[in-house]
XYZ file of C-alpha atoms in Angstrom:
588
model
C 15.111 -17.296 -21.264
C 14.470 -15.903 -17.419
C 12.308 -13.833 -16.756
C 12.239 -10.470 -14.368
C 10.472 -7.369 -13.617
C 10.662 -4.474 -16.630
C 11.829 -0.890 -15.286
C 12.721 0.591 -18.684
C 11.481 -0.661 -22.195
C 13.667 -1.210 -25.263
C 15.404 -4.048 -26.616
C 19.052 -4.154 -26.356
C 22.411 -6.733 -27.038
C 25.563 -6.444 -25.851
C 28.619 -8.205 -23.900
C 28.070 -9.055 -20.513
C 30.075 -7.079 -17.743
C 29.345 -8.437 -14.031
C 29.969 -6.497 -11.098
C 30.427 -8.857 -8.183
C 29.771 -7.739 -4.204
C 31.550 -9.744 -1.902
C 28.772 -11.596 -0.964
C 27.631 -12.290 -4.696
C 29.413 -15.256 -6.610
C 32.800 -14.371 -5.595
C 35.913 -15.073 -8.110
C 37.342 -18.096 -7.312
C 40.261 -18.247 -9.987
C 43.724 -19.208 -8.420
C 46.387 -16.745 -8.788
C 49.416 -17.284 -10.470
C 52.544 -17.036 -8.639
C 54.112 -13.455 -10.370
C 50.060 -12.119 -9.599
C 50.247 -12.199 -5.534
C 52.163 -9.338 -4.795
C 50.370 -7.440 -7.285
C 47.486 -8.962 -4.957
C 48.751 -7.805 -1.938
C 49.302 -4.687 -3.176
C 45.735 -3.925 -4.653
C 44.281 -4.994 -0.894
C 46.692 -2.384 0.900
C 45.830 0.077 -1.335
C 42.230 -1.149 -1.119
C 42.280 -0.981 2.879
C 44.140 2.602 2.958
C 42.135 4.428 1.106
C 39.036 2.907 2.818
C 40.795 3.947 6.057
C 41.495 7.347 4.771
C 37.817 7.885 3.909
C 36.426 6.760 7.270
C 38.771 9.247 8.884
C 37.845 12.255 7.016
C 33.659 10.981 7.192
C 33.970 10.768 10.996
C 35.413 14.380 11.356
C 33.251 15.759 8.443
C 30.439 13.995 10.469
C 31.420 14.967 13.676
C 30.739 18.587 12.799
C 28.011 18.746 11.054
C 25.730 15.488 12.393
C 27.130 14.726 15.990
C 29.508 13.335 18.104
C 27.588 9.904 18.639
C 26.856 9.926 15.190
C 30.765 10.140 13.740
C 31.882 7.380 16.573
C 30.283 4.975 14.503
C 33.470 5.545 11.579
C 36.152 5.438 14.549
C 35.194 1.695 15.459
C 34.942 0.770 11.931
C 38.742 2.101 10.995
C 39.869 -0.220 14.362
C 38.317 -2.938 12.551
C 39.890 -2.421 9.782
C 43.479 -1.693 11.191
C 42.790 -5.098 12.931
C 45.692 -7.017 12.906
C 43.569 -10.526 12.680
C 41.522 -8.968 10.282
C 44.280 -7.843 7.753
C 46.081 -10.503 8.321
C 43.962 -13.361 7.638
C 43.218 -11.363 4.083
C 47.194 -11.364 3.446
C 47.476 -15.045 4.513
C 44.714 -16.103 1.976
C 46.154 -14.132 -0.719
C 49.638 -15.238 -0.090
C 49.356 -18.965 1.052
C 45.996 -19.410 -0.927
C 46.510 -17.947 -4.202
C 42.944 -16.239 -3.594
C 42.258 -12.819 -4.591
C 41.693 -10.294 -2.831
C 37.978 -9.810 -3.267
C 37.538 -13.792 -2.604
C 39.456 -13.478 0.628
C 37.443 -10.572 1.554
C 34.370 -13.365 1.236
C 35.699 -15.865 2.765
C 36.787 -13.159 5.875
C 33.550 -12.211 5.661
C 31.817 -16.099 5.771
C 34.226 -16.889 8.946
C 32.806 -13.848 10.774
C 29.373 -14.534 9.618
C 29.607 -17.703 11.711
C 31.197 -16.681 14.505
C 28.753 -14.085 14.979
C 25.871 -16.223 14.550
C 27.016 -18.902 17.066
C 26.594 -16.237 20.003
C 23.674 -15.503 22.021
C 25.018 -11.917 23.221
C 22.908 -9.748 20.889
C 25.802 -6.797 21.088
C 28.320 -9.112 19.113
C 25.651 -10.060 16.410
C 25.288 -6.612 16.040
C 28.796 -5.598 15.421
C 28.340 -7.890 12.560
C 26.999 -5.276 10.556
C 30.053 -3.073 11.545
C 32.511 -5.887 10.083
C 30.322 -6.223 6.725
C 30.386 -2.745 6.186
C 34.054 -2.530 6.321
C 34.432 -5.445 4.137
C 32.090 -3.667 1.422
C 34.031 -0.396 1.860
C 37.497 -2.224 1.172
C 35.674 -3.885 -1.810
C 33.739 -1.385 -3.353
C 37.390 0.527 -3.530
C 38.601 -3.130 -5.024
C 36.014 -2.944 -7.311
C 36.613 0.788 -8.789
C 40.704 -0.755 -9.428
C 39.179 -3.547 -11.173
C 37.012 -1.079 -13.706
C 40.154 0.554 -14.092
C 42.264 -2.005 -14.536
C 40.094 -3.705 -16.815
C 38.481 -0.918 -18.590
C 39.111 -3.093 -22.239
C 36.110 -4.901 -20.841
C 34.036 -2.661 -21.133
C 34.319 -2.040 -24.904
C 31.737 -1.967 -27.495
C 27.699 -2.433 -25.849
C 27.645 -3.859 -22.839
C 25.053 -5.487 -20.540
C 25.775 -4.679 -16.800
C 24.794 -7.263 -14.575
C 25.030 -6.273 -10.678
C 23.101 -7.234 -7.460
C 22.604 -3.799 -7.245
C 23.795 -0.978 -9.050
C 24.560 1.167 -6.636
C 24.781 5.536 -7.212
C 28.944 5.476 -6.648
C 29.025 1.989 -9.076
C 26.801 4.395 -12.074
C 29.315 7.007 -11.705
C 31.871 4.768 -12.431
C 30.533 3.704 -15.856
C 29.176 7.061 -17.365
C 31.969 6.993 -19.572
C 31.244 3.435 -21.220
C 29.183 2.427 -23.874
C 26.038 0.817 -21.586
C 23.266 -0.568 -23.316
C 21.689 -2.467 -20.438
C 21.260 -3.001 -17.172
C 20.139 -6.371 -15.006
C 19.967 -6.743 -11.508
C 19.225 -8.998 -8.949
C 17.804 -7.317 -6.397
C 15.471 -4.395 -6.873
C 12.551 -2.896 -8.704
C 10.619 -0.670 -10.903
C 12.008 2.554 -8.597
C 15.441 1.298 -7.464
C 18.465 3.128 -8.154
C 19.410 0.820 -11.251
C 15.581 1.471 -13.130
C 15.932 5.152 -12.128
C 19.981 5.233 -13.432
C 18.940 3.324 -16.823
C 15.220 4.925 -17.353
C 17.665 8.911 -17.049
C 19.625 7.088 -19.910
C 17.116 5.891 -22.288
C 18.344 2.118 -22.097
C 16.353 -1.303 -21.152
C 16.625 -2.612 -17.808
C 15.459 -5.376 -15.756
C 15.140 -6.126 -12.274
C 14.366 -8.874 -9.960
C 16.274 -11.047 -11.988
C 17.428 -13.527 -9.224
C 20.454 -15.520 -9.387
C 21.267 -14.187 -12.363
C 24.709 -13.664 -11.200
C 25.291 -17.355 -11.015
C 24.345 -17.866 -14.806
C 26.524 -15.161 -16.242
C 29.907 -14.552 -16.496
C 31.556 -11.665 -17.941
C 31.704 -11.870 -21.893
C 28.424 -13.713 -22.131
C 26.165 -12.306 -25.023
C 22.943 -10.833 -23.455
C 19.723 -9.835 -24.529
C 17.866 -7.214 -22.700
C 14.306 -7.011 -23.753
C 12.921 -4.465 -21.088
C 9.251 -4.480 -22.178
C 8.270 -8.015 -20.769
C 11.367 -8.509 -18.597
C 13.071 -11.399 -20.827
C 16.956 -11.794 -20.311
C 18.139 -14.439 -23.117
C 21.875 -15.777 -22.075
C 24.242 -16.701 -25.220
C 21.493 -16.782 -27.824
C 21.785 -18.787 -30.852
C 22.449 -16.846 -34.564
C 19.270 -17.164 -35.457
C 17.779 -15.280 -32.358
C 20.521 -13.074 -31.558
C 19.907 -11.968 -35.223
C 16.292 -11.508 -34.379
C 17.067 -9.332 -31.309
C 19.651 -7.224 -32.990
C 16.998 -6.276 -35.823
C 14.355 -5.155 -32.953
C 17.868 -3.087 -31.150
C 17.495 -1.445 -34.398
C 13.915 -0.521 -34.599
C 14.113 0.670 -31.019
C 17.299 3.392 -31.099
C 15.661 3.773 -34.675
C 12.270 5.163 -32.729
C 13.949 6.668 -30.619
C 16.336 8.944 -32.632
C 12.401 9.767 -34.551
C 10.862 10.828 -31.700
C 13.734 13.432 -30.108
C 13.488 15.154 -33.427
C 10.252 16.532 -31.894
C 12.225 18.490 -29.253
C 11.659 22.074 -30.209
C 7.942 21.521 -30.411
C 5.420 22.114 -27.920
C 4.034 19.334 -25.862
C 0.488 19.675 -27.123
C -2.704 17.523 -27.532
C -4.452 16.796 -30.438
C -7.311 19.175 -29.515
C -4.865 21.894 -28.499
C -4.533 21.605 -24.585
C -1.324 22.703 -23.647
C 1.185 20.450 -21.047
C 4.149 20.473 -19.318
C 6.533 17.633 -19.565
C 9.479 18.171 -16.860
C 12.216 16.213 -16.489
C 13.650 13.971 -13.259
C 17.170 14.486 -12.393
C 20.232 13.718 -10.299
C 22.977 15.834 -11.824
C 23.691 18.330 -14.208
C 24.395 15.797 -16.869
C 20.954 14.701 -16.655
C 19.903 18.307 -16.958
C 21.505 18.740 -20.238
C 19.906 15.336 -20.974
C 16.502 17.069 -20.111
C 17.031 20.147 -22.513
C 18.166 17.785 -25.357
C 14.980 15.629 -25.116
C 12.949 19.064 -25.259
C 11.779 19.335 -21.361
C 10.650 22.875 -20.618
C 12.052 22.535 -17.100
C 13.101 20.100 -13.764
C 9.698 18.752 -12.402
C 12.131 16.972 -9.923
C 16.022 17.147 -8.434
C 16.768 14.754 -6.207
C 19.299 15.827 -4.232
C 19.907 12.779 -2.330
C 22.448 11.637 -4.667
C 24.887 13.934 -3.910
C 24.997 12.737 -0.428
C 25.003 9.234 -1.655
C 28.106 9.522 -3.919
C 29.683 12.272 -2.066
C 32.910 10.793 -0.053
C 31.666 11.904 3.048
C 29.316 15.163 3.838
C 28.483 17.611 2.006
C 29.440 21.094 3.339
C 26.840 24.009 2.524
C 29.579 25.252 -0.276
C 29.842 21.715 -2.154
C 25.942 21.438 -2.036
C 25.310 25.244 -3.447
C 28.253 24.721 -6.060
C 26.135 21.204 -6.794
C 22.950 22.689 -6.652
C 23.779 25.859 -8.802
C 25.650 23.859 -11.668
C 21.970 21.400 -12.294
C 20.107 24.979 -12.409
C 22.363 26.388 -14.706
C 21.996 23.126 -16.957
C 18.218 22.856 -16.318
C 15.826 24.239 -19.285
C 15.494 27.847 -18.724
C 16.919 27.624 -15.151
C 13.103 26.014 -13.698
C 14.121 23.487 -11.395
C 11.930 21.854 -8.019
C 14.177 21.004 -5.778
C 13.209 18.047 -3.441
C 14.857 18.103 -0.028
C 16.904 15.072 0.853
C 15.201 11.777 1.007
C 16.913 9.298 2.723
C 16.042 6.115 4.156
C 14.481 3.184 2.363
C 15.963 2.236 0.200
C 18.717 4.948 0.112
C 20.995 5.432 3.188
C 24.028 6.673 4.156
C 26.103 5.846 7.331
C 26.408 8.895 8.762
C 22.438 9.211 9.005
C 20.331 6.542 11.007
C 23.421 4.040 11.168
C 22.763 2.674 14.289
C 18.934 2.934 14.428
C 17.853 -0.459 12.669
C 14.119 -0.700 12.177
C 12.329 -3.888 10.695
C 10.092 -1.794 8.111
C 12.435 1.124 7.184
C 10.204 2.614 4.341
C 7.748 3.367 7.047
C 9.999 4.228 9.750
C 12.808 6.832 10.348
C 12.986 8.414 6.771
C 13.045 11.366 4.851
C 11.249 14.434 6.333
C 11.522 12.840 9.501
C 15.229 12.117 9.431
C 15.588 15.998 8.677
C 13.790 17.189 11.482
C 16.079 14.675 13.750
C 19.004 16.834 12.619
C 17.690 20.349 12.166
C 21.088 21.999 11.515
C 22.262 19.316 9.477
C 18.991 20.076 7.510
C 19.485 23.600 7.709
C 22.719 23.402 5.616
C 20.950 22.120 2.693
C 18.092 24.533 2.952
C 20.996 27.635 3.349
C 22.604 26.016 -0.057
C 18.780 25.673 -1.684
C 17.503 29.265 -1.128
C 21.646 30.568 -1.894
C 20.955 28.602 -5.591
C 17.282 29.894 -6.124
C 18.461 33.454 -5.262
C 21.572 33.122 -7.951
C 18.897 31.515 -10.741
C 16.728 34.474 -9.776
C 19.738 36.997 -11.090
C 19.573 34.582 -14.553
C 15.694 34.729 -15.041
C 15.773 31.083 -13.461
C 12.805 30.089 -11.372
C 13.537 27.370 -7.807
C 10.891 26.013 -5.978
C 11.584 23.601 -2.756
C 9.241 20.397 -1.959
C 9.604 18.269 0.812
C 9.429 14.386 1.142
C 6.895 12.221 3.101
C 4.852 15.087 4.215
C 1.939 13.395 6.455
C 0.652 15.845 8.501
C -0.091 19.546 8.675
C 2.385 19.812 11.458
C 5.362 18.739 9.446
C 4.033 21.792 6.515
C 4.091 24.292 9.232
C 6.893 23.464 10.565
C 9.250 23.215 6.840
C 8.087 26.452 6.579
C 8.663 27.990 9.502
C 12.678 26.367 9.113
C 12.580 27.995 5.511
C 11.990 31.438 6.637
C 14.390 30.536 9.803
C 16.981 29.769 7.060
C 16.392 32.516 4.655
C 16.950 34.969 7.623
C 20.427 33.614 8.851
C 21.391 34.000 5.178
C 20.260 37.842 5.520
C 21.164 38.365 8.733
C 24.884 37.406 7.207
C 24.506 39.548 4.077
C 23.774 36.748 1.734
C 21.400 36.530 -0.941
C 17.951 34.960 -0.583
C 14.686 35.109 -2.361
C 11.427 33.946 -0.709
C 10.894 30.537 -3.088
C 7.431 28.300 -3.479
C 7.456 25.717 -1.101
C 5.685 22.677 -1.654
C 4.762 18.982 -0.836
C 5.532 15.638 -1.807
C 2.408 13.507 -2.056
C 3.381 9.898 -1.294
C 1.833 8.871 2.082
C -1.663 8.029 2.019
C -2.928 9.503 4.983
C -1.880 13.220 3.140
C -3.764 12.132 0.167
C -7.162 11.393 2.209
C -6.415 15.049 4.119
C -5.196 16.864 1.048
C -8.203 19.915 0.976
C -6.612 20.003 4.738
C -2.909 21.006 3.527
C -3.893 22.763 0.240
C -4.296 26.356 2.167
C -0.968 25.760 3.404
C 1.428 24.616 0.615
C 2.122 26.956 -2.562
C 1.821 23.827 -4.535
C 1.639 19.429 -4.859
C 4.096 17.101 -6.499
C 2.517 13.378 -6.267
C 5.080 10.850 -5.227
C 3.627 7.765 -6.883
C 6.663 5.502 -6.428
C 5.684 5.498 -2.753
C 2.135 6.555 -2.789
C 1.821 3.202 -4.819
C 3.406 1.010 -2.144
C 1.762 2.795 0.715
C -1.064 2.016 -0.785
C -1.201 -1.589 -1.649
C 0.905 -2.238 1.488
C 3.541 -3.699 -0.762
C 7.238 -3.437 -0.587
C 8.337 -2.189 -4.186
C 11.756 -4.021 -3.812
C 10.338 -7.260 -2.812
C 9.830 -9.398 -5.885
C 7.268 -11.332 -3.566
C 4.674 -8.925 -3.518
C 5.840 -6.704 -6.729
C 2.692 -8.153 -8.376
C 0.784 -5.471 -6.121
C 2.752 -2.784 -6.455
C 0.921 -1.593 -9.518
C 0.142 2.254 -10.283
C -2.442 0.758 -12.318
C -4.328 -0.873 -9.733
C -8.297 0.645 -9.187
C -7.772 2.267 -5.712
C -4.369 4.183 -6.940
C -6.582 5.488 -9.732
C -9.064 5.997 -7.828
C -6.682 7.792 -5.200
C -4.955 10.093 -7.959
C -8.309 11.044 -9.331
C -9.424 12.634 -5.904
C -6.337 13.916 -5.456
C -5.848 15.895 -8.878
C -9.338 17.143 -8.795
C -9.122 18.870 -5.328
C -5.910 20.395 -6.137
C -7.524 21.896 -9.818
C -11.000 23.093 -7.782
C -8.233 24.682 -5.270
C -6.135 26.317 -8.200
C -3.018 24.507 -6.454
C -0.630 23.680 -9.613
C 0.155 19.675 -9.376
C 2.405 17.455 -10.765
C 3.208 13.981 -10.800
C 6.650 13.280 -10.388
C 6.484 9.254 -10.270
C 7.726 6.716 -12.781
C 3.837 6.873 -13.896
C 4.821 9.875 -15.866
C 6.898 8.140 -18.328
C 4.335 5.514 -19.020
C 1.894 5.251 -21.983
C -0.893 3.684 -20.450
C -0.664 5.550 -16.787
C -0.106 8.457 -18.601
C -3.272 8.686 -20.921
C -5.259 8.390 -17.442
C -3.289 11.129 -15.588
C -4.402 13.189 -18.260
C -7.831 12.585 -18.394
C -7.703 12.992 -14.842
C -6.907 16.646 -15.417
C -2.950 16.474 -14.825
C -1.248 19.163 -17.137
C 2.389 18.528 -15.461
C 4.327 15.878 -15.526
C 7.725 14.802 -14.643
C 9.892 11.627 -16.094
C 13.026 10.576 -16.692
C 14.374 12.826 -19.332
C 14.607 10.009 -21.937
C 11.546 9.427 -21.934
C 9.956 13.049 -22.538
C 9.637 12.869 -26.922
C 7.597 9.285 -26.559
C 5.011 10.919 -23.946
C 5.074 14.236 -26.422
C 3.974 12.148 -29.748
C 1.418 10.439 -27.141
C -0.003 13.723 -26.517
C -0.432 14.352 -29.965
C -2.293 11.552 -30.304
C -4.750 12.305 -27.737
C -8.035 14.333 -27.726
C -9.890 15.429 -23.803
C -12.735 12.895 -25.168
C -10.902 9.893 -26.071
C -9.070 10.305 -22.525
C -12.372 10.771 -21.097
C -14.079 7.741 -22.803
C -11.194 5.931 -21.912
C -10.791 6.812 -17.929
C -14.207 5.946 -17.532
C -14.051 2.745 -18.315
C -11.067 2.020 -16.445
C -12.833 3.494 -13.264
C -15.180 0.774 -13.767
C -13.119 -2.029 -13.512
C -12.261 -4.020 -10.851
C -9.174 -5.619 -10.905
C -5.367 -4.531 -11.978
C -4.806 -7.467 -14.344
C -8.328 -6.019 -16.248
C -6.940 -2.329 -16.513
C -3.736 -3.484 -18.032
C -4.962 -4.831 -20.742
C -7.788 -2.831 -21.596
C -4.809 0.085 -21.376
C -3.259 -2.290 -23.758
C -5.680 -2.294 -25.820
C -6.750 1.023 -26.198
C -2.812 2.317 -26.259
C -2.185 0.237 -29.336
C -5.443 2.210 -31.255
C -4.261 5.775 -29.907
C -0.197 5.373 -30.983
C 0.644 2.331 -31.592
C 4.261 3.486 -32.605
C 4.623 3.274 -29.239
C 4.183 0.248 -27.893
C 7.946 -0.826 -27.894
C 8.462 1.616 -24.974
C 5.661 0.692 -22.839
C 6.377 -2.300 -20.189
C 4.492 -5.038 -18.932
């Protein structure tokens, strides 16, 4: 059994389906004679759509980033119509018997050590520019394969990636997931977010799992403690199977309680809003009984978009996850990029050691203030058609650390809302609000309160802000804990300025969704919450189990403790005496 770090609880078994990068346990299998030129052709295919997609990115990006910007996609097409380059890749194929993805490694390996041997720092640079161009050729190699061999995806299976990347999750929405594993990551990458959306365990961290497991392995998932169990014997396999069943069992129980209202024991009313990327996660939201979006991240339709956006495509995008929302209430956040989430065309050739804290977000927007402007034109265009269907928009922005940055979002939303006007297009003056995720806001919040219409805590990042701890390095995930005293401590002071300022909050965080964060939040004061839509009926029995003095009784306790280990388990504790029919969807 290995062990990694839970992002989404459950219990699940299924057949293992491994989606190799180039640079992760490449396929080494010799091909057959009568399988090369079927070889050959998948790479040309491979390399000319790759080729077509960097031409139309650097003209999209040309017109609506920059010129220096878009040059970036001209040098990587030369590379790739490189005749050394290409035909090194045939040679292997051909001569080699390789395949195309393993020649693609090995290209990739050569280069690696040419590049390192130099001292010029320009050529170890354009070793970047020669991976990425390998990836793209790939990641199109990859998409044939799941084609191609779509029979192996049959039945429940357990996807096992380094990664999963937003284009890759596209890709299987039509298959019959179960699980997810990954090597790299953590409790907020894209692969927890993807499988907490979908209701199905998922681990992360799980390090050189790729070398373990080969496609058509049996796999159990069991996302409460992190435990990945490789070809299990009968006797636990049959074990595992029976707690699969309890868990879709509890599940299925729970979204019966859809049409009723999120409620407390003692009658306090809440709000339980859902977290989405697309519209089929906003039908996912009214199924599971949200009353509205607490969160849209509309990132991800730049990151699986095949190059940019136009304002059109992002108000068609942004109008069809409105229309799907419950009762047309969505909050829109702005795009947050950088991080862990990038895209060429944006901060491509600005490398920064610490990118979480660097060039990201807000501050990537205000870089390129008519590239930002498009989105908010397609924003205010949706809110004012949701307006015309009883619908209700607001706008929040990301990384908001000053009370320079509010002034100025607002004074590029009215800018915005007054081209559209000045063109004869609809707009509607929307409530425009702040993402709470950077400490330095959270210590000055009675500062920004006059100034924002209302405050969505970001506790993914507040969290590692906090504890100065990267939340995708397994190293220091051990103190990236929302249940560690000064986050509590943090949220408390932040939730009770915004109530004593009649400011509507909500926490938009992964701590939403959890059982033991959640039962704090509350007792906090917090009335609105957002989570991954799956996850909505388990916090709605929770609520029914709770009363304002057991919360009470139990947040001041916690506040007295002194260490994260200690509130974990005295959550624990308490959790399993206030619903204990939950405590298969609670993590470690």
């Amino acid at each position: 059994m290995r062990k990694g770090i839970p992002v989404s609880p459950g219990v699940a078994v299924g057949t293992a389906f491994c989606i190799h990068e180039v640079f992760v346990n490449p396929d080494t299998k010799r091909l057959e004679d009568n399988e090369v030129t079927a070889e050959l052709a998948n790479f040309e295919t491979a390399r000319d759509k790759a080729a077509a997609e960097l031409r139309a990115l650097q003209h999209k990006v040309e017109q609506q980033v920059g010129h220096e910007e878009a040059a970036i996609f001209g040098v990587h097409e030369s590379i790739l119509r490189d005749a050394a380059f290409t035909g090194k890749v045939r040679g292997w194929i051909s001569h080699d018997r390789l395949t195309a993805q393993a020649a693609l490694a090995r290209l990739l390996d050569e280069y690696t050590v040419l590049f390192t041997r130099t001292n010029d720092e320009y050529l170890k640079e354009r070793l970047n520019d020669v991976r990425d161009v390998i990836v793209r050729v790939s990641s199109h190699l990859s998409a044939q394969q799941m084609t191609t061999d779509g029979n192996v995806l049959q039945g429940p299976v357990i996807v096992v990636a380094d990664e999963l990347l937003p284009s890759q999750a596209v890709a299987l929405g039509n298959f019959d997931v179960r699980g997810i594993v990954t090597q790299a990551g953590s409790q907020t990458s894209h692969a927890a977010i993807i499988a907490r959306s979908r209701g199905i365990p998922a681990i992360s961290g799980m390090r050189g799992i790729l070398r373990n497991v080969k496609t058509g392995d049996t796999l159990v998932v069991d996302g409460r403690g992190g435990h990945v169990l490789i070809n299990p014997d009968p006797e636990q396999r049959s074990a595992y199977l029976k707690l699969e069943r309890e868990f879709f069992l509890l599940k299925d129980q729970l979204a019966t309680n859809r049409d009723i209202p999120a409620r407390t024991a003692d009658g306090t009313e809440l709000e339980l809003l859902a977290n989405v990327n697309s519209p089929a996660d906003a039908k996912a939201a009214i199924a599971m009984g949200a009353s509205g979006v607490g969160l849209f991240r509309t990132e991800y339709i730049y990151l699986t978009h095949p190059d940019v956006p136009d304002e059109e495509e992002q108000f068609i995008a942004y109008r069809d996850v409105i229309d799907a929302s419950p009762h047309h209430n969505v909050t829109v956040r702005t795009l947050d990029i950088g991080g862990d989430k990038t895209v060429p065309y944006l901060g491509h050739t600005h490398q920064e050691a610490n990118p979480f804290m660097g060039w990201r977000s807000i501050r990537l927007s205000f870089e390129h203030p008519e590239f930002f402007a498009t989105q908010l034109r397609a924003i205010l265009r949706a809110a004012a058609d949701a307006e015309t269907k009883g619908g209700r928009v607001r706008v929040m922005f990301p990384m908001i650390t000053t009370l320079e940055e509010i002034r100025k979002v607002r004074a590029m939303v009215r800018r915005a809302c007054q081209q559209l006007k000045d063109e004869g297009k609809p707009c509607v003056e929307i409530p425009v609000g702040m993402m709470l995720e950077v400490p330095a806001a959270a210590i000055s919040i009675n500062d920004m309160l006059p100034h924002v219409d209302f405050v969505s805590i970001g506790s993914n990042d507040l969290v590692q802000y906090l504890m100065a701890a990267d939340r995708d390095n397994p190293k220091v995930s051990h103190l990236c804990q929302p249940l560690a005293p000064p986050v509590l401590k943090t949220l408390a002071k932040v939730i009770k300025s915004c109530r004593r300022a009649n400011k509507p909050i909500t926490l938009c965080g992964e701590m939403a969704g959890q059982p033991r964060a959640f039962v704090l939040l509350f007792a906090m004061g917090l009335r609105s919450f957002s989570m991954s839509p799956a996850f909505i009926p388990s916090m709605k029995e929770l609520a029914a189990h709770l009363t304002e003095d057991i919360s009470h009784r139990v947040l001041r306790k916690a506040l007295t403790l002194r260490t994260t280990t200690a509130v974990k388990r005295y959550m624990a504790e308490e959790l399993a005496v206030i619903a204990p029919n939950l405590a298969m969807l609670d993590t470690a």
